[in-house]
Amino acid sequence: MKKELPGLTATTRDMYIADQKQFLQNVTNLVQRLRMRSPSLAWGLDLSVSSLKLLDEFIKSEIEKLIQQALDVASHIDRDLVQEVVAYVGEVIRYSKDGWWQVKDNGQSGGPLVVFPLQVKSDNPNIRYKAIDIYERLLRIIIEGESINQWYNLEIEIRD
């Protein structure tokens, strides 16, 4: 039975990244800050896809703390933690999929995009790319209590 979490209908409008370029300049620092949150993260967050399971466990424990205090997850989630998670998962995608960060032009939601080719080793000159509004996507995953690892396997590990 799925546990109901407070704040499932949260919007991200009040949590967007105002300066995407500054965020991208701070990605390395954000990843380091995430690692410093616990000894297990310091040793386990190695930018591998398999490290996303450890990240899921950590986020779950942080959400549980909010639930035990009867706090609304969407209203009380640590915004710094969200940015650190976004930076980390974006870097995992970048390293594992030969991707890159890209600033969104419209600036209306979320934050920067993570872009990666769908066919890395292809003779086809028409390589297709996938762009993900990673901030908004991960914020919703965190608030709704979903698994980042499962999302990665379903949405990023695309089979052509």
PDB file of C-alpha atoms in Angstrom:
ATOM      1  CA  MET A   1       0.000   0.000   0.000  1.00  0.00           C
ATOM      2  CA  LYS A   2       1.465   3.329  -1.047  1.00  0.00           C
ATOM      3  CA  LYS A   3       1.903   5.797   1.778  1.00  0.00           C
ATOM      4  CA  GLU A   4       0.188   9.127   1.283  1.00  0.00           C
ATOM      5  CA  LEU A   5       2.603  12.020   1.455  1.00  0.00           C
ATOM      6  CA  PRO A   6       1.635  15.569   2.337  1.00  0.00           C
ATOM      7  CA  GLY A   7       2.129  18.090  -0.439  1.00  0.00           C
ATOM      8  CA  LEU A   8       1.474  15.966  -3.519  1.00  0.00           C
ATOM      9  CA  THR A   9      -0.137  18.844  -5.380  1.00  0.00           C
ATOM     10  CA  ALA A  10       2.800  21.207  -4.919  1.00  0.00           C
ATOM     11  CA  THR A  11       3.820  23.561  -7.666  1.00  0.00           C
ATOM     12  CA  THR A  12       7.387  24.577  -8.355  1.00  0.00           C
ATOM     13  CA  ARG A  13       6.746  28.221  -9.205  1.00  0.00           C
ATOM     14  CA  ASP A  14       8.136  29.509  -5.915  1.00  0.00           C
ATOM     15  CA  MET A  15      11.185  27.241  -6.068  1.00  0.00           C
ATOM     16  CA  TYR A  16      12.639  27.823  -9.510  1.00  0.00           C
ATOM     17  CA  ILE A  17      16.302  28.652 -10.065  1.00  0.00           C
ATOM     18  CA  ALA A  18      16.390  32.359 -10.805  1.00  0.00           C
ATOM     19  CA  ASP A  19      19.940  32.463 -12.175  1.00  0.00           C
ATOM     20  CA  GLN A  20      20.593  29.328 -14.211  1.00  0.00           C
ATOM     21  CA  LYS A  21      24.106  30.414 -15.224  1.00  0.00           C
ATOM     22  CA  GLN A  22      25.113  30.878 -11.592  1.00  0.00           C
ATOM     23  CA  PHE A  23      23.609  27.484 -10.733  1.00  0.00           C
ATOM     24  CA  LEU A  24      25.699  25.856 -13.485  1.00  0.00           C
ATOM     25  CA  GLN A  25      28.848  27.591 -12.227  1.00  0.00           C
ATOM     26  CA  ASN A  26      28.133  26.138  -8.766  1.00  0.00           C
ATOM     27  CA  VAL A  27      27.345  22.539  -9.789  1.00  0.00           C
ATOM     28  CA  THR A  28      30.628  21.168  -8.417  1.00  0.00           C
ATOM     29  CA  ASN A  29      30.115  22.979  -5.098  1.00  0.00           C
ATOM     30  CA  LEU A  30      26.514  21.779  -4.865  1.00  0.00           C
ATOM     31  CA  VAL A  31      27.613  18.172  -5.390  1.00  0.00           C
ATOM     32  CA  GLN A  32      30.232  18.598  -2.658  1.00  0.00           C
ATOM     33  CA  ARG A  33      27.653  20.069  -0.259  1.00  0.00           C
ATOM     34  CA  LEU A  34      25.383  17.078  -0.880  1.00  0.00           C
ATOM     35  CA  ARG A  35      28.246  14.700  -0.114  1.00  0.00           C
ATOM     36  CA  MET A  36      28.910  16.549   3.161  1.00  0.00           C
ATOM     37  CA  ARG A  37      25.380  15.922   4.439  1.00  0.00           C
ATOM     38  CA  SER A  38      26.290  12.459   5.751  1.00  0.00           C
ATOM     39  CA  PRO A  39      29.278  10.105   5.912  1.00  0.00           C
ATOM     40  CA  SER A  40      27.532   7.530   3.726  1.00  0.00           C
ATOM     41  CA  LEU A  41      26.977  10.157   1.031  1.00  0.00           C
ATOM     42  CA  ALA A  42      30.591  11.318   1.248  1.00  0.00           C
ATOM     43  CA  TRP A  43      31.791   7.810   0.397  1.00  0.00           C
ATOM     44  CA  GLY A  44      28.924   6.597  -1.762  1.00  0.00           C
ATOM     45  CA  LEU A  45      28.126   9.438  -4.150  1.00  0.00           C
ATOM     46  CA  ASP A  46      30.679   8.689  -6.848  1.00  0.00           C
ATOM     47  CA  LEU A  47      28.681  10.006  -9.833  1.00  0.00           C
ATOM     48  CA  SER A  48      27.779   6.478 -10.892  1.00  0.00           C
ATOM     49  CA  VAL A  49      24.294   5.400 -11.866  1.00  0.00           C
ATOM     50  CA  SER A  50      24.351   2.851  -9.042  1.00  0.00           C
ATOM     51  CA  SER A  51      24.849   5.653  -6.491  1.00  0.00           C
ATOM     52  CA  LEU A  52      21.312   6.881  -7.198  1.00  0.00           C
ATOM     53  CA  LYS A  53      19.986   4.108  -4.911  1.00  0.00           C
ATOM     54  CA  LEU A  54      21.924   5.578  -1.993  1.00  0.00           C
ATOM     55  CA  LEU A  55      20.629   9.040  -2.881  1.00  0.00           C
ATOM     56  CA  ASP A  56      17.055   7.685  -2.871  1.00  0.00           C
ATOM     57  CA  GLU A  57      17.571   6.236   0.609  1.00  0.00           C
ATOM     58  CA  PHE A  58      18.907   9.550   1.919  1.00  0.00           C
ATOM     59  CA  ILE A  59      16.042  11.562   0.430  1.00  0.00           C
ATOM     60  CA  LYS A  60      13.517   9.084   1.796  1.00  0.00           C
ATOM     61  CA  SER A  61      14.934   9.559   5.291  1.00  0.00           C
ATOM     62  CA  GLU A  62      14.752  13.358   4.920  1.00  0.00           C
ATOM     63  CA  ILE A  63      11.114  13.162   3.765  1.00  0.00           C
ATOM     64  CA  GLU A  64      10.300  10.810   6.660  1.00  0.00           C
ATOM     65  CA  LYS A  65      11.588  13.438   9.101  1.00  0.00           C
ATOM     66  CA  LEU A  66       9.133  15.956   7.663  1.00  0.00           C
ATOM     67  CA  ILE A  67       6.257  13.472   7.766  1.00  0.00           C
ATOM     68  CA  GLN A  68       6.986  12.552  11.390  1.00  0.00           C
ATOM     69  CA  GLN A  69       6.727  16.232  12.270  1.00  0.00           C
ATOM     70  CA  ALA A  70       3.410  16.395  10.350  1.00  0.00           C
ATOM     71  CA  LEU A  71       4.892  18.990   8.011  1.00  0.00           C
ATOM     72  CA  ASP A  72       3.829  19.508   4.423  1.00  0.00           C
ATOM     73  CA  VAL A  73       6.653  18.121   2.278  1.00  0.00           C
ATOM     74  CA  ALA A  74       6.247  20.666  -0.533  1.00  0.00           C
ATOM     75  CA  SER A  75       6.309  23.614   1.857  1.00  0.00           C
ATOM     76  CA  HIS A  76       9.121  22.419   4.079  1.00  0.00           C
ATOM     77  CA  ILE A  77      11.504  20.576   1.772  1.00  0.00           C
ATOM     78  CA  ASP A  78      15.023  21.946   2.036  1.00  0.00           C
ATOM     79  CA  ARG A  79      15.459  23.999  -1.135  1.00  0.00           C
ATOM     80  CA  ASP A  80      19.254  23.745  -0.870  1.00  0.00           C
ATOM     81  CA  LEU A  81      18.949  19.960  -0.760  1.00  0.00           C
ATOM     82  CA  VAL A  82      16.800  20.027  -3.904  1.00  0.00           C
ATOM     83  CA  GLN A  83      19.404  22.073  -5.780  1.00  0.00           C
ATOM     84  CA  GLU A  84      22.179  19.771  -4.566  1.00  0.00           C
ATOM     85  CA  VAL A  85      20.253  16.695  -5.731  1.00  0.00           C
ATOM     86  CA  VAL A  86      19.560  18.306  -9.110  1.00  0.00           C
ATOM     87  CA  ALA A  87      23.257  19.126  -9.543  1.00  0.00           C
ATOM     88  CA  TYR A  88      24.259  15.585  -8.581  1.00  0.00           C
ATOM     89  CA  VAL A  89      21.758  13.757 -10.784  1.00  0.00           C
ATOM     90  CA  GLY A  90      22.535  16.120 -13.664  1.00  0.00           C
ATOM     91  CA  GLU A  91      26.206  15.251 -13.323  1.00  0.00           C
ATOM     92  CA  VAL A  92      25.410  11.528 -13.223  1.00  0.00           C
ATOM     93  CA  ILE A  93      23.510  11.930 -16.494  1.00  0.00           C
ATOM     94  CA  ARG A  94      26.259  14.074 -17.988  1.00  0.00           C
ATOM     95  CA  TYR A  95      28.968  11.526 -17.162  1.00  0.00           C
ATOM     96  CA  SER A  96      27.018   8.367 -17.951  1.00  0.00           C
ATOM     97  CA  LYS A  97      25.393   9.601 -21.162  1.00  0.00           C
ATOM     98  CA  ASP A  98      28.029  11.987 -22.548  1.00  0.00           C
ATOM     99  CA  GLY A  99      25.616  14.841 -21.954  1.00  0.00           C
ATOM    100  CA  TRP A 100      25.812  18.519 -21.075  1.00  0.00           C
ATOM    101  CA  TRP A 101      24.005  21.247 -19.195  1.00  0.00           C
ATOM    102  CA  GLN A 102      22.077  23.898 -21.132  1.00  0.00           C
ATOM    103  CA  VAL A 103      20.455  27.122 -19.962  1.00  0.00           C
ATOM    104  CA  LYS A 104      16.770  27.343 -20.822  1.00  0.00           C
ATOM    105  CA  ASP A 105      15.862  30.431 -22.809  1.00  0.00           C
ATOM    106  CA  ASN A 106      12.343  31.028 -21.532  1.00  0.00           C
ATOM    107  CA  GLY A 107      13.242  31.102 -17.821  1.00  0.00           C
ATOM    108  CA  GLN A 108       9.623  30.366 -16.895  1.00  0.00           C
ATOM    109  CA  SER A 109      10.055  27.163 -14.916  1.00  0.00           C
ATOM    110  CA  GLY A 110      12.474  25.004 -13.079  1.00  0.00           C
ATOM    111  CA  GLY A 111      16.059  25.473 -14.030  1.00  0.00           C
ATOM    112  CA  PRO A 112      18.570  24.414 -16.647  1.00  0.00           C
ATOM    113  CA  LEU A 113      18.254  21.453 -18.962  1.00  0.00           C
ATOM    114  CA  VAL A 114      20.398  18.342 -19.128  1.00  0.00           C
ATOM    115  CA  VAL A 115      20.822  17.232 -22.738  1.00  0.00           C
ATOM    116  CA  PHE A 116      22.253  13.950 -23.991  1.00  0.00           C
ATOM    117  CA  PRO A 117      22.411  12.057 -27.293  1.00  0.00           C
ATOM    118  CA  LEU A 118      20.110   9.086 -27.665  1.00  0.00           C
ATOM    119  CA  GLN A 119      22.516   7.277 -29.985  1.00  0.00           C
ATOM    120  CA  VAL A 120      26.041   7.908 -28.758  1.00  0.00           C
ATOM    121  CA  LYS A 121      27.780   5.277 -30.910  1.00  0.00           C
ATOM    122  CA  SER A 122      25.945   5.518 -34.173  1.00  0.00           C
ATOM    123  CA  ASP A 123      27.074   5.985 -37.762  1.00  0.00           C
ATOM    124  CA  ASN A 124      23.868   7.926 -38.308  1.00  0.00           C
ATOM    125  CA  PRO A 125      24.742  11.627 -38.737  1.00  0.00           C
ATOM    126  CA  ASN A 126      21.241  12.556 -37.545  1.00  0.00           C
ATOM    127  CA  ILE A 127      21.888  11.889 -33.872  1.00  0.00           C
ATOM    128  CA  ARG A 128      18.826  12.555 -31.767  1.00  0.00           C
ATOM    129  CA  TYR A 129      19.026  14.265 -28.398  1.00  0.00           C
ATOM    130  CA  LYS A 130      16.890  14.301 -25.306  1.00  0.00           C
ATOM    131  CA  ALA A 131      16.578  17.455 -23.174  1.00  0.00           C
ATOM    132  CA  ILE A 132      15.204  17.214 -19.655  1.00  0.00           C
ATOM    133  CA  ASP A 133      14.045  20.041 -17.387  1.00  0.00           C
ATOM    134  CA  ILE A 134      15.808  18.234 -14.590  1.00  0.00           C
ATOM    135  CA  TYR A 135      15.030  20.667 -11.759  1.00  0.00           C
ATOM    136  CA  GLU A 136      11.267  20.549 -12.177  1.00  0.00           C
ATOM    137  CA  ARG A 137      11.283  16.795 -12.827  1.00  0.00           C
ATOM    138  CA  LEU A 138      13.386  15.938  -9.762  1.00  0.00           C
ATOM    139  CA  LEU A 139      11.520  18.351  -7.506  1.00  0.00           C
ATOM    140  CA  ARG A 140       8.270  16.555  -8.293  1.00  0.00           C
ATOM    141  CA  ILE A 141       9.902  13.140  -7.824  1.00  0.00           C
ATOM    142  CA  ILE A 142      11.226  14.183  -4.411  1.00  0.00           C
ATOM    143  CA  ILE A 143       7.969  15.745  -3.224  1.00  0.00           C
ATOM    144  CA  GLU A 144       5.879  12.811  -4.419  1.00  0.00           C
ATOM    145  CA  GLY A 145       8.202  10.286  -2.779  1.00  0.00           C
ATOM    146  CA  GLU A 146       9.169   8.543  -5.997  1.00  0.00           C
ATOM    147  CA  SER A 147      12.514   6.891  -6.770  1.00  0.00           C
ATOM    148  CA  ILE A 148      15.175   8.835  -8.662  1.00  0.00           C
ATOM    149  CA  ASN A 149      16.864   5.554  -9.526  1.00  0.00           C
ATOM    150  CA  GLN A 150      13.664   4.159 -11.034  1.00  0.00           C
ATOM    151  CA  TRP A 151      13.029   7.403 -12.953  1.00  0.00           C
ATOM    152  CA  TYR A 152      16.593   7.274 -14.313  1.00  0.00           C
ATOM    153  CA  ASN A 153      16.146   3.704 -15.493  1.00  0.00           C
ATOM    154  CA  LEU A 154      12.826   4.482 -17.174  1.00  0.00           C
ATOM    155  CA  GLU A 155      13.537   7.886 -18.688  1.00  0.00           C
ATOM    156  CA  ILE A 156      17.290   8.143 -19.152  1.00  0.00           C
ATOM    157  CA  GLU A 157      18.296   4.550 -19.937  1.00  0.00           C
ATOM    158  CA  ILE A 158      16.428   4.652 -23.231  1.00  0.00           C
ATOM    159  CA  ARG A 159      16.855   1.725 -25.603  1.00  0.00           C
ATOM    160  CA  ASP A 160      16.856   2.570 -29.317  1.00  0.00           C
TER     161      ASP A 160
END
